[in-house]
Amino acid sequence: MQLEEQALGFPCQGEWLTAILSPVSAPARRGVLIVVGGPQYRAGSHRQFTLLARALAAQGIPAMRFDYRGMGDSSGAARDFEEVDADLRAAVDQFMAACPGLQEVVLWGLCDAASAAMFYARQDKRVCGMVLLNPWARSAEGFAKATLKHYYRDRLLQPELWKKIFSGRFDFGAAARSFAGLLGAAYARRPAAAAKGQDGGAVDTAGTGGHATVAAAGMTAVALPSSAQTAGTAPGAPGLHQRMLEGLQGFSGKVLFIFSGADLTAQEFLDMVKASRQWQGLLAAPRVTRHTLAPADHTFSRREWRDQVAGWTSDWVRSW
């Protein structure tokens, strides 16, 4: 029997966070904490996190989803994904307190929530695993290369493009400017810090305020607000890619990666992996499991995609 969900409130550095617990009837030693990415709240886009938590609870896995400080119904100032370690620790504390018998927690995160999970997991021995979907590894160079490689190739194969061209409705000038801008970003000379593996701090500047998803030629590209676009760019600070790498290297638990086949954010992360022996070694480790849902967009917006993600998650959490 599935129990009714519970609304919870708990403190975090002087602020008050809001969460929803999806409990289970029998005691469980492992649960899933759903980390909410981008400027959104605990329900998720198209109620994804609500439905995921309920699906996990139906399989005997307790789940909790919560709002960061400054998001949803939580108090405080809004912050980006690189500044939520305290929120995650407070949420793990509350999750374990609300579920007697819970001994360990799996962090589940999509996009920049996956990146936030990588930063945090090694700091908390109660975290035994991570489910990371389409991790955010945005840099101006990486996004430009991913777009050139994946978007334009697919775009040329679309009948709609050629219909626009032959009907005279295609804007060659705008297309040329966009292509030239991407070429410039993809192959611009990088600063010395980037050449030493500290790139990844500067991110695509096209996004403005909102976790917007833009469909393009069967692919989806995600833009974060300006606060996240400049994260990790302090002089001398490790770039985003390096911080993610160090976080995953320092975490000894199990990891499940889930990638969308029709998402530029996922492709950019995978291109980063292909360019790095260290990343390739990490993803090839026995503790890492990997799934790809070829037709899915960034947020797995169709029911069949969402259900597949929930199935992979529950099967993996119960497999060890």
PDB file of C-alpha atoms in Angstrom:
ATOM      1  CA  MET A   1       0.000   0.000   0.000  1.00  0.00           C
ATOM      2  CA  GLN A   2       1.322   3.436  -0.963  1.00  0.00           C
ATOM      3  CA  LEU A   3       1.084   6.040   1.791  1.00  0.00           C
ATOM      4  CA  GLU A   4      -0.058   9.622   1.408  1.00  0.00           C
ATOM      5  CA  GLU A   5       2.607  12.186   0.619  1.00  0.00           C
ATOM      6  CA  GLN A   6       3.754  14.487   3.404  1.00  0.00           C
ATOM      7  CA  ALA A   7       4.647  18.180   3.247  1.00  0.00           C
ATOM      8  CA  LEU A   8       7.777  18.968   5.259  1.00  0.00           C
ATOM      9  CA  GLY A   9       9.579  22.106   6.374  1.00  0.00           C
ATOM     10  CA  PHE A  10      13.142  22.266   7.693  1.00  0.00           C
ATOM     11  CA  PRO A  11      15.838  24.868   8.404  1.00  0.00           C
ATOM     12  CA  CYS A  12      18.897  25.719   6.334  1.00  0.00           C
ATOM     13  CA  GLN A  13      21.261  28.456   7.509  1.00  0.00           C
ATOM     14  CA  GLY A  14      18.505  30.633   8.907  1.00  0.00           C
ATOM     15  CA  GLU A  15      16.026  30.007   6.086  1.00  0.00           C
ATOM     16  CA  TRP A  16      13.167  27.535   5.769  1.00  0.00           C
ATOM     17  CA  LEU A  17      13.018  24.884   3.038  1.00  0.00           C
ATOM     18  CA  THR A  18       9.912  23.123   1.759  1.00  0.00           C
ATOM     19  CA  ALA A  19       9.798  19.481   0.693  1.00  0.00           C
ATOM     20  CA  ILE A  20       7.380  16.727  -0.245  1.00  0.00           C
ATOM     21  CA  LEU A  21       8.054  13.213   1.017  1.00  0.00           C
ATOM     22  CA  SER A  22       6.708  10.171  -0.833  1.00  0.00           C
ATOM     23  CA  PRO A  23       6.930   7.536   1.924  1.00  0.00           C
ATOM     24  CA  VAL A  24       6.629   3.757   1.782  1.00  0.00           C
ATOM     25  CA  SER A  25       4.782   1.398   4.092  1.00  0.00           C
ATOM     26  CA  ALA A  26       7.692  -0.947   4.856  1.00  0.00           C
ATOM     27  CA  PRO A  27      10.991   0.298   6.313  1.00  0.00           C
ATOM     28  CA  ALA A  28      13.616   0.996   3.639  1.00  0.00           C
ATOM     29  CA  ARG A  29      17.354   1.414   4.065  1.00  0.00           C
ATOM     30  CA  ARG A  30      17.864   3.398   0.843  1.00  0.00           C
ATOM     31  CA  GLY A  31      15.929   6.339  -0.570  1.00  0.00           C
ATOM     32  CA  VAL A  32      16.148   8.800  -3.454  1.00  0.00           C
ATOM     33  CA  LEU A  33      16.545  12.546  -2.923  1.00  0.00           C
ATOM     34  CA  ILE A  34      15.434  14.392  -6.056  1.00  0.00           C
ATOM     35  CA  VAL A  35      17.604  17.466  -6.592  1.00  0.00           C
ATOM     36  CA  VAL A  36      15.766  20.176  -8.515  1.00  0.00           C
ATOM     37  CA  GLY A  37      17.819  21.946 -11.178  1.00  0.00           C
ATOM     38  CA  GLY A  38      17.537  25.406 -12.666  1.00  0.00           C
ATOM     39  CA  PRO A  39      15.088  28.092 -11.540  1.00  0.00           C
ATOM     40  CA  GLN A  40      12.189  25.716 -10.986  1.00  0.00           C
ATOM     41  CA  TYR A  41      10.530  24.100  -8.001  1.00  0.00           C
ATOM     42  CA  ARG A  42       9.936  20.635  -6.619  1.00  0.00           C
ATOM     43  CA  ALA A  43       7.177  19.557  -9.071  1.00  0.00           C
ATOM     44  CA  GLY A  44       9.539  19.824 -12.040  1.00  0.00           C
ATOM     45  CA  SER A  45       8.741  20.547 -15.659  1.00  0.00           C
ATOM     46  CA  HIS A  46       5.589  18.687 -16.770  1.00  0.00           C
ATOM     47  CA  ARG A  47       5.351  17.405 -13.145  1.00  0.00           C
ATOM     48  CA  GLN A  48       8.336  15.179 -13.800  1.00  0.00           C
ATOM     49  CA  PHE A  49       9.667  15.099 -10.231  1.00  0.00           C
ATOM     50  CA  THR A  50       6.233  14.622  -8.694  1.00  0.00           C
ATOM     51  CA  LEU A  51       5.535  11.630 -10.913  1.00  0.00           C
ATOM     52  CA  LEU A  52       9.032  10.194 -10.461  1.00  0.00           C
ATOM     53  CA  ALA A  53       8.784  10.322  -6.662  1.00  0.00           C
ATOM     54  CA  ARG A  54       5.415   8.586  -6.725  1.00  0.00           C
ATOM     55  CA  ALA A  55       6.664   5.922  -9.119  1.00  0.00           C
ATOM     56  CA  LEU A  56       9.643   5.191  -6.867  1.00  0.00           C
ATOM     57  CA  ALA A  57       7.457   5.004  -3.760  1.00  0.00           C
ATOM     58  CA  ALA A  58       5.182   2.544  -5.552  1.00  0.00           C
ATOM     59  CA  GLN A  59       8.255   0.332  -5.972  1.00  0.00           C
ATOM     60  CA  GLY A  60       9.096   0.523  -2.264  1.00  0.00           C
ATOM     61  CA  ILE A  61      11.708   3.285  -2.581  1.00  0.00           C
ATOM     62  CA  PRO A  62      11.047   6.385  -0.447  1.00  0.00           C
ATOM     63  CA  ALA A  63      11.656   9.649  -2.292  1.00  0.00           C
ATOM     64  CA  MET A  64      11.825  13.300  -1.325  1.00  0.00           C
ATOM     65  CA  ARG A  65      11.865  16.403  -3.512  1.00  0.00           C
ATOM     66  CA  PHE A  66      12.497  19.883  -2.186  1.00  0.00           C
ATOM     67  CA  ASP A  67      12.983  23.541  -3.055  1.00  0.00           C
ATOM     68  CA  TYR A  68      16.379  25.214  -2.695  1.00  0.00           C
ATOM     69  CA  ARG A  69      16.551  28.450  -0.753  1.00  0.00           C
ATOM     70  CA  GLY A  70      14.917  31.179  -2.819  1.00  0.00           C
ATOM     71  CA  MET A  71      12.972  28.749  -5.020  1.00  0.00           C
ATOM     72  CA  GLY A  72       9.365  27.597  -4.887  1.00  0.00           C
ATOM     73  CA  ASP A  73       8.034  27.837  -1.342  1.00  0.00           C
ATOM     74  CA  SER A  74      11.446  28.041   0.343  1.00  0.00           C
ATOM     75  CA  SER A  75      12.612  31.310   1.850  1.00  0.00           C
ATOM     76  CA  GLY A  76      15.871  33.149   1.230  1.00  0.00           C
ATOM     77  CA  ALA A  77      17.771  34.519  -1.725  1.00  0.00           C
ATOM     78  CA  ALA A  78      17.927  32.549  -4.965  1.00  0.00           C
ATOM     79  CA  ARG A  79      21.245  30.900  -5.733  1.00  0.00           C
ATOM     80  CA  ASP A  80      22.743  28.896  -8.583  1.00  0.00           C
ATOM     81  CA  PHE A  81      23.678  25.227  -8.685  1.00  0.00           C
ATOM     82  CA  GLU A  82      27.227  25.830  -7.439  1.00  0.00           C
ATOM     83  CA  GLU A  83      25.981  27.252  -4.147  1.00  0.00           C
ATOM     84  CA  VAL A  84      23.567  24.622  -2.830  1.00  0.00           C
ATOM     85  CA  ASP A  85      25.774  22.312  -0.750  1.00  0.00           C
ATOM     86  CA  ALA A  86      24.132  23.526   2.469  1.00  0.00           C
ATOM     87  CA  ASP A  87      20.673  22.979   0.978  1.00  0.00           C
ATOM     88  CA  LEU A  88      21.558  19.425  -0.007  1.00  0.00           C
ATOM     89  CA  ARG A  89      22.976  18.594   3.420  1.00  0.00           C
ATOM     90  CA  ALA A  90      19.888  19.974   5.152  1.00  0.00           C
ATOM     91  CA  ALA A  91      17.660  17.979   2.794  1.00  0.00           C
ATOM     92  CA  VAL A  92      19.541  14.728   3.452  1.00  0.00           C
ATOM     93  CA  ASP A  93      19.246  15.386   7.202  1.00  0.00           C
ATOM     94  CA  GLN A  94      15.490  15.898   6.916  1.00  0.00           C
ATOM     95  CA  PHE A  95      14.973  12.932   4.585  1.00  0.00           C
ATOM     96  CA  MET A  96      16.673  10.536   6.986  1.00  0.00           C
ATOM     97  CA  ALA A  97      14.866  11.999   9.994  1.00  0.00           C
ATOM     98  CA  ALA A  98      11.503  11.589   8.257  1.00  0.00           C
ATOM     99  CA  CYS A  99      12.154   7.958   7.261  1.00  0.00           C
ATOM    100  CA  PRO A 100      13.096   5.796  10.263  1.00  0.00           C
ATOM    101  CA  GLY A 101      15.487   3.060   9.192  1.00  0.00           C
ATOM    102  CA  LEU A 102      16.856   4.987   6.212  1.00  0.00           C
ATOM    103  CA  GLN A 103      20.626   4.495   6.149  1.00  0.00           C
ATOM    104  CA  GLU A 104      21.746   5.857   2.801  1.00  0.00           C
ATOM    105  CA  VAL A 105      20.601   8.186   0.055  1.00  0.00           C
ATOM    106  CA  VAL A 106      20.826   8.302  -3.739  1.00  0.00           C
ATOM    107  CA  LEU A 107      20.946  11.784  -5.279  1.00  0.00           C
ATOM    108  CA  TRP A 108      18.912  12.124  -8.494  1.00  0.00           C
ATOM    109  CA  GLY A 109      19.556  15.189 -10.647  1.00  0.00           C
ATOM    110  CA  LEU A 110      18.822  16.454 -14.158  1.00  0.00           C
ATOM    111  CA  CYS A 111      20.912  19.101 -15.952  1.00  0.00           C
ATOM    112  CA  ASP A 112      22.605  21.474 -13.488  1.00  0.00           C
ATOM    113  CA  ALA A 113      21.124  19.458 -10.602  1.00  0.00           C
ATOM    114  CA  ALA A 114      23.305  16.572 -11.809  1.00  0.00           C
ATOM    115  CA  SER A 115      26.305  18.894 -11.685  1.00  0.00           C
ATOM    116  CA  ALA A 116      25.327  20.062  -8.187  1.00  0.00           C
ATOM    117  CA  ALA A 117      25.100  16.425  -7.082  1.00  0.00           C
ATOM    118  CA  MET A 118      28.627  15.792  -8.391  1.00  0.00           C
ATOM    119  CA  PHE A 119      29.934  18.713  -6.361  1.00  0.00           C
ATOM    120  CA  TYR A 120      28.250  17.570  -3.150  1.00  0.00           C
ATOM    121  CA  ALA A 121      28.225  13.750  -3.049  1.00  0.00           C
ATOM    122  CA  ARG A 122      31.803  13.172  -1.920  1.00  0.00           C
ATOM    123  CA  GLN A 123      31.240  15.431   1.102  1.00  0.00           C
ATOM    124  CA  ASP A 124      28.514  13.241   2.634  1.00  0.00           C
ATOM    125  CA  LYS A 125      29.109   9.598   3.554  1.00  0.00           C
ATOM    126  CA  ARG A 126      25.354   9.016   3.640  1.00  0.00           C
ATOM    127  CA  VAL A 127      25.225   9.458  -0.141  1.00  0.00           C
ATOM    128  CA  CYS A 128      25.732   6.012  -1.651  1.00  0.00           C
ATOM    129  CA  GLY A 129      24.854   6.706  -5.271  1.00  0.00           C
ATOM    130  CA  MET A 130      23.898   9.249  -7.904  1.00  0.00           C
ATOM    131  CA  VAL A 131      21.549   9.211 -10.876  1.00  0.00           C
ATOM    132  CA  LEU A 132      22.810  11.876 -13.289  1.00  0.00           C
ATOM    133  CA  LEU A 133      20.716  12.868 -16.300  1.00  0.00           C
ATOM    134  CA  ASN A 134      22.074  15.109 -19.075  1.00  0.00           C
ATOM    135  CA  PRO A 135      24.641  16.821 -16.804  1.00  0.00           C
ATOM    136  CA  TRP A 136      25.234  20.530 -17.378  1.00  0.00           C
ATOM    137  CA  ALA A 137      28.799  21.095 -18.624  1.00  0.00           C
ATOM    138  CA  ARG A 138      28.170  24.260 -20.609  1.00  0.00           C
ATOM    139  CA  SER A 139      31.013  26.361 -21.969  1.00  0.00           C
ATOM    140  CA  ALA A 140      30.844  28.780 -24.871  1.00  0.00           C
ATOM    141  CA  GLU A 141      33.305  26.640 -26.821  1.00  0.00           C
ATOM    142  CA  GLY A 142      31.672  23.331 -25.930  1.00  0.00           C
ATOM    143  CA  PHE A 143      28.161  24.498 -26.774  1.00  0.00           C
ATOM    144  CA  ALA A 144      29.293  25.941 -30.097  1.00  0.00           C
ATOM    145  CA  LYS A 145      31.079  22.734 -31.086  1.00  0.00           C
ATOM    146  CA  ALA A 146      28.139  20.565 -30.012  1.00  0.00           C
ATOM    147  CA  THR A 147      25.742  22.714 -32.035  1.00  0.00           C
ATOM    148  CA  LEU A 148      27.948  22.638 -35.127  1.00  0.00           C
ATOM    149  CA  LYS A 149      28.495  18.906 -34.855  1.00  0.00           C
ATOM    150  CA  HIS A 150      25.021  17.703 -33.935  1.00  0.00           C
ATOM    151  CA  TYR A 151      22.471  20.391 -34.787  1.00  0.00           C
ATOM    152  CA  TYR A 152      23.653  21.400 -38.261  1.00  0.00           C
ATOM    153  CA  ARG A 153      24.268  17.824 -39.341  1.00  0.00           C
ATOM    154  CA  ASP A 154      20.738  16.801 -38.391  1.00  0.00           C
ATOM    155  CA  ARG A 155      19.267  20.019 -39.746  1.00  0.00           C
ATOM    156  CA  LEU A 156      20.589  19.336 -43.247  1.00  0.00           C
ATOM    157  CA  LEU A 157      18.701  16.034 -43.293  1.00  0.00           C
ATOM    158  CA  GLN A 158      15.337  17.574 -42.443  1.00  0.00           C
ATOM    159  CA  PRO A 159      12.841  17.962 -45.320  1.00  0.00           C
ATOM    160  CA  GLU A 160      11.404  21.068 -43.617  1.00  0.00           C
ATOM    161  CA  LEU A 161      14.683  22.928 -44.140  1.00  0.00           C
ATOM    162  CA  TRP A 162      14.743  22.268 -47.867  1.00  0.00           C
ATOM    163  CA  LYS A 163      11.083  23.229 -48.194  1.00  0.00           C
ATOM    164  CA  LYS A 164      11.883  26.592 -46.614  1.00  0.00           C
ATOM    165  CA  ILE A 165      14.860  27.079 -48.913  1.00  0.00           C
ATOM    166  CA  PHE A 166      13.010  26.254 -52.125  1.00  0.00           C
ATOM    167  CA  SER A 167       9.981  28.320 -51.095  1.00  0.00           C
ATOM    168  CA  GLY A 168      12.149  31.386 -50.453  1.00  0.00           C
ATOM    169  CA  ARG A 169      11.283  31.515 -46.732  1.00  0.00           C
ATOM    170  CA  PHE A 170      14.782  30.693 -45.482  1.00  0.00           C
ATOM    171  CA  ASP A 171      16.760  33.590 -43.975  1.00  0.00           C
ATOM    172  CA  PHE A 172      20.263  33.004 -45.355  1.00  0.00           C
ATOM    173  CA  GLY A 173      21.637  36.121 -43.686  1.00  0.00           C
ATOM    174  CA  ALA A 174      20.539  35.127 -40.183  1.00  0.00           C
ATOM    175  CA  ALA A 175      21.746  31.568 -40.729  1.00  0.00           C
ATOM    176  CA  ALA A 176      25.147  32.782 -41.911  1.00  0.00           C
ATOM    177  CA  ARG A 177      25.537  35.103 -38.921  1.00  0.00           C
ATOM    178  CA  SER A 178      24.576  32.333 -36.510  1.00  0.00           C
ATOM    179  CA  PHE A 179      26.968  29.882 -38.158  1.00  0.00           C
ATOM    180  CA  ALA A 180      29.823  32.389 -38.129  1.00  0.00           C
ATOM    181  CA  GLY A 181      29.218  33.194 -34.474  1.00  0.00           C
ATOM    182  CA  LEU A 182      29.326  29.534 -33.541  1.00  0.00           C
ATOM    183  CA  LEU A 183      32.521  29.007 -35.531  1.00  0.00           C
ATOM    184  CA  GLY A 184      34.117  31.920 -33.721  1.00  0.00           C
ATOM    185  CA  ALA A 185      33.102  30.581 -30.309  1.00  0.00           C
ATOM    186  CA  ALA A 186      34.123  27.021 -31.139  1.00  0.00           C
ATOM    187  CA  TYR A 187      37.609  27.821 -32.361  1.00  0.00           C
ATOM    188  CA  ALA A 188      38.509  31.034 -30.550  1.00  0.00           C
ATOM    189  CA  ARG A 189      41.854  31.080 -28.782  1.00  0.00           C
ATOM    190  CA  ARG A 190      41.347  30.074 -25.162  1.00  0.00           C
ATOM    191  CA  PRO A 191      43.130  31.654 -22.194  1.00  0.00           C
ATOM    192  CA  ALA A 192      46.052  29.847 -20.594  1.00  0.00           C
ATOM    193  CA  ALA A 193      43.912  28.571 -17.714  1.00  0.00           C
ATOM    194  CA  ALA A 194      41.642  26.807 -20.160  1.00  0.00           C
ATOM    195  CA  ALA A 195      44.569  25.154 -21.895  1.00  0.00           C
ATOM    196  CA  LYS A 196      45.569  23.695 -18.520  1.00  0.00           C
ATOM    197  CA  GLY A 197      42.218  21.969 -18.116  1.00  0.00           C
ATOM    198  CA  GLN A 198      40.441  24.708 -16.173  1.00  0.00           C
ATOM    199  CA  ASP A 199      38.032  25.629 -18.919  1.00  0.00           C
ATOM    200  CA  GLY A 200      34.320  25.206 -18.568  1.00  0.00           C
ATOM    201  CA  GLY A 201      33.723  28.227 -16.379  1.00  0.00           C
ATOM    202  CA  ALA A 202      32.450  30.505 -19.132  1.00  0.00           C
ATOM    203  CA  VAL A 203      29.121  29.351 -20.409  1.00  0.00           C
ATOM    204  CA  ASP A 204      26.794  30.139 -23.254  1.00  0.00           C
ATOM    205  CA  THR A 205      25.450  33.652 -22.967  1.00  0.00           C
ATOM    206  CA  ALA A 206      22.376  33.149 -25.090  1.00  0.00           C
ATOM    207  CA  GLY A 207      20.119  32.243 -22.168  1.00  0.00           C
ATOM    208  CA  THR A 208      18.339  34.993 -20.289  1.00  0.00           C
ATOM    209  CA  GLY A 209      16.537  34.430 -17.029  1.00  0.00           C
ATOM    210  CA  GLY A 210      14.675  31.154 -17.120  1.00  0.00           C
ATOM    211  CA  HIS A 211      15.491  27.499 -17.565  1.00  0.00           C
ATOM    212  CA  ALA A 212      14.383  27.718 -21.173  1.00  0.00           C
ATOM    213  CA  THR A 213      14.378  24.734 -23.491  1.00  0.00           C
ATOM    214  CA  VAL A 214      14.705  25.568 -27.165  1.00  0.00           C
ATOM    215  CA  ALA A 215      13.833  22.916 -29.735  1.00  0.00           C
ATOM    216  CA  ALA A 216      16.095  22.876 -32.750  1.00  0.00           C
ATOM    217  CA  ALA A 217      16.225  20.340 -35.552  1.00  0.00           C
ATOM    218  CA  GLY A 218      15.098  17.517 -33.312  1.00  0.00           C
ATOM    219  CA  MET A 219      17.600  18.511 -30.617  1.00  0.00           C
ATOM    220  CA  THR A 220      16.989  20.536 -27.479  1.00  0.00           C
ATOM    221  CA  ALA A 221      19.286  23.208 -26.131  1.00  0.00           C
ATOM    222  CA  VAL A 222      18.926  24.511 -22.593  1.00  0.00           C
ATOM    223  CA  ALA A 223      19.812  28.002 -21.429  1.00  0.00           C
ATOM    224  CA  LEU A 224      20.270  28.863 -17.775  1.00  0.00           C
ATOM    225  CA  PRO A 225      19.860  32.313 -16.223  1.00  0.00           C
ATOM    226  CA  SER A 226      22.738  34.746 -16.034  1.00  0.00           C
ATOM    227  CA  SER A 227      23.628  33.762 -12.459  1.00  0.00           C
ATOM    228  CA  ALA A 228      24.545  30.283 -13.656  1.00  0.00           C
ATOM    229  CA  GLN A 229      26.166  31.452 -16.869  1.00  0.00           C
ATOM    230  CA  THR A 230      29.086  33.044 -15.059  1.00  0.00           C
ATOM    231  CA  ALA A 231      29.476  30.405 -12.356  1.00  0.00           C
ATOM    232  CA  GLY A 232      32.991  29.151 -11.770  1.00  0.00           C
ATOM    233  CA  THR A 233      34.723  31.997 -13.602  1.00  0.00           C
ATOM    234  CA  ALA A 234      36.588  33.552 -10.664  1.00  0.00           C
ATOM    235  CA  PRO A 235      40.270  34.060 -11.542  1.00  0.00           C
ATOM    236  CA  GLY A 236      42.308  31.032 -10.513  1.00  0.00           C
ATOM    237  CA  ALA A 237      39.235  28.974  -9.593  1.00  0.00           C
ATOM    238  CA  PRO A 238      38.761  25.527 -11.144  1.00  0.00           C
ATOM    239  CA  GLY A 239      36.406  25.621 -14.100  1.00  0.00           C
ATOM    240  CA  LEU A 240      33.091  23.796 -14.222  1.00  0.00           C
ATOM    241  CA  HIS A 241      34.484  20.755 -16.033  1.00  0.00           C
ATOM    242  CA  GLN A 242      37.330  20.389 -13.552  1.00  0.00           C
ATOM    243  CA  ARG A 243      35.035  20.693 -10.536  1.00  0.00           C
ATOM    244  CA  MET A 244      32.710  18.058 -11.950  1.00  0.00           C
ATOM    245  CA  LEU A 245      35.664  15.771 -12.652  1.00  0.00           C
ATOM    246  CA  GLU A 246      37.092  16.190  -9.159  1.00  0.00           C
ATOM    247  CA  GLY A 247      33.681  15.638  -7.605  1.00  0.00           C
ATOM    248  CA  LEU A 248      33.133  12.364  -9.431  1.00  0.00           C
ATOM    249  CA  GLN A 249      36.703  11.206  -8.806  1.00  0.00           C
ATOM    250  CA  GLY A 250      36.300  11.841  -5.086  1.00  0.00           C
ATOM    251  CA  PHE A 251      33.015   9.941  -4.836  1.00  0.00           C
ATOM    252  CA  SER A 252      33.314   6.187  -4.250  1.00  0.00           C
ATOM    253  CA  GLY A 253      29.644   5.240  -4.632  1.00  0.00           C
ATOM    254  CA  LYS A 254      27.753   3.934  -7.616  1.00  0.00           C
ATOM    255  CA  VAL A 255      26.617   6.167 -10.483  1.00  0.00           C
ATOM    256  CA  LEU A 256      23.882   5.840 -13.094  1.00  0.00           C
ATOM    257  CA  PHE A 257      24.121   8.136 -16.122  1.00  0.00           C
ATOM    258  CA  ILE A 258      21.038   8.621 -18.295  1.00  0.00           C
ATOM    259  CA  PHE A 259      21.410  10.572 -21.543  1.00  0.00           C
ATOM    260  CA  SER A 260      18.843  11.919 -23.990  1.00  0.00           C
ATOM    261  CA  GLY A 261      19.757  11.245 -27.594  1.00  0.00           C
ATOM    262  CA  ALA A 262      18.073  14.434 -28.837  1.00  0.00           C
ATOM    263  CA  ASP A 263      19.573  16.952 -26.423  1.00  0.00           C
ATOM    264  CA  LEU A 264      22.498  19.303 -27.025  1.00  0.00           C
ATOM    265  CA  THR A 265      23.247  19.492 -23.288  1.00  0.00           C
ATOM    266  CA  ALA A 266      23.784  15.730 -23.212  1.00  0.00           C
ATOM    267  CA  GLN A 267      25.815  15.841 -26.423  1.00  0.00           C
ATOM    268  CA  GLU A 268      28.022  18.604 -25.058  1.00  0.00           C
ATOM    269  CA  PHE A 269      28.746  16.561 -21.925  1.00  0.00           C
ATOM    270  CA  LEU A 270      29.518  13.459 -24.000  1.00  0.00           C
ATOM    271  CA  ASP A 271      31.778  15.456 -26.326  1.00  0.00           C
ATOM    272  CA  MET A 272      33.660  16.648 -23.234  1.00  0.00           C
ATOM    273  CA  VAL A 273      34.030  13.014 -22.120  1.00  0.00           C
ATOM    274  CA  LYS A 274      35.350  11.942 -25.528  1.00  0.00           C
ATOM    275  CA  ALA A 275      38.003  14.660 -25.382  1.00  0.00           C
ATOM    276  CA  SER A 276      39.331  13.594 -21.961  1.00  0.00           C
ATOM    277  CA  ARG A 277      41.021  10.342 -20.968  1.00  0.00           C
ATOM    278  CA  GLN A 278      40.218  11.056 -17.329  1.00  0.00           C
ATOM    279  CA  TRP A 279      36.506  11.384 -18.051  1.00  0.00           C
ATOM    280  CA  GLN A 280      36.559   8.304 -20.274  1.00  0.00           C
ATOM    281  CA  GLY A 281      38.166   6.318 -17.477  1.00  0.00           C
ATOM    282  CA  LEU A 282      35.559   7.455 -14.980  1.00  0.00           C
ATOM    283  CA  LEU A 283      32.602   6.515 -17.167  1.00  0.00           C
ATOM    284  CA  ALA A 284      34.175   3.142 -17.988  1.00  0.00           C
ATOM    285  CA  ALA A 285      34.552   2.197 -14.308  1.00  0.00           C
ATOM    286  CA  PRO A 286      32.593  -0.868 -13.078  1.00  0.00           C
ATOM    287  CA  ARG A 287      30.678   1.277 -10.578  1.00  0.00           C
ATOM    288  CA  VAL A 288      29.178   3.343 -13.419  1.00  0.00           C
ATOM    289  CA  THR A 289      26.075   2.292 -15.364  1.00  0.00           C
ATOM    290  CA  ARG A 290      24.986   4.132 -18.487  1.00  0.00           C
ATOM    291  CA  HIS A 291      21.735   4.317 -20.446  1.00  0.00           C
ATOM    292  CA  THR A 292      20.770   6.380 -23.495  1.00  0.00           C
ATOM    293  CA  LEU A 293      17.195   7.082 -24.545  1.00  0.00           C
ATOM    294  CA  ALA A 294      17.746   7.911 -28.206  1.00  0.00           C
ATOM    295  CA  PRO A 295      14.556   9.836 -29.097  1.00  0.00           C
ATOM    296  CA  ALA A 296      14.202  11.740 -25.808  1.00  0.00           C
ATOM    297  CA  ASP A 297      14.533  15.498 -25.357  1.00  0.00           C
ATOM    298  CA  HIS A 298      16.265  17.252 -22.471  1.00  0.00           C
ATOM    299  CA  THR A 299      13.507  16.805 -19.872  1.00  0.00           C
ATOM    300  CA  PHE A 300      12.108  13.459 -21.092  1.00  0.00           C
ATOM    301  CA  SER A 301       8.836  15.239 -21.744  1.00  0.00           C
ATOM    302  CA  ARG A 302       6.811  12.346 -23.167  1.00  0.00           C
ATOM    303  CA  ARG A 303       5.125   9.821 -20.936  1.00  0.00           C
ATOM    304  CA  GLU A 304       6.994   6.851 -22.387  1.00  0.00           C
ATOM    305  CA  TRP A 305      10.336   8.601 -21.860  1.00  0.00           C
ATOM    306  CA  ARG A 306       9.450   9.620 -18.321  1.00  0.00           C
ATOM    307  CA  ASP A 307       8.313   6.088 -17.490  1.00  0.00           C
ATOM    308  CA  GLN A 308      11.518   4.615 -18.909  1.00  0.00           C
ATOM    309  CA  VAL A 309      13.621   6.912 -16.728  1.00  0.00           C
ATOM    310  CA  ALA A 310      11.595   5.949 -13.650  1.00  0.00           C
ATOM    311  CA  GLY A 311      11.996   2.270 -14.519  1.00  0.00           C
ATOM    312  CA  TRP A 312      15.745   2.514 -15.019  1.00  0.00           C
ATOM    313  CA  THR A 313      16.067   4.447 -11.766  1.00  0.00           C
ATOM    314  CA  SER A 314      14.058   2.039  -9.611  1.00  0.00           C
ATOM    315  CA  ASP A 315      15.677  -1.063 -11.128  1.00  0.00           C
ATOM    316  CA  TRP A 316      19.151   0.364 -10.548  1.00  0.00           C
ATOM    317  CA  VAL A 317      18.481   1.522  -6.975  1.00  0.00           C
ATOM    318  CA  ARG A 318      17.214  -1.959  -6.052  1.00  0.00           C
ATOM    319  CA  SER A 319      19.998  -3.845  -7.874  1.00  0.00           C
ATOM    320  CA  TRP A 320      22.736  -3.431  -5.274  1.00  0.00           C
TER     321      TRP A 320
END
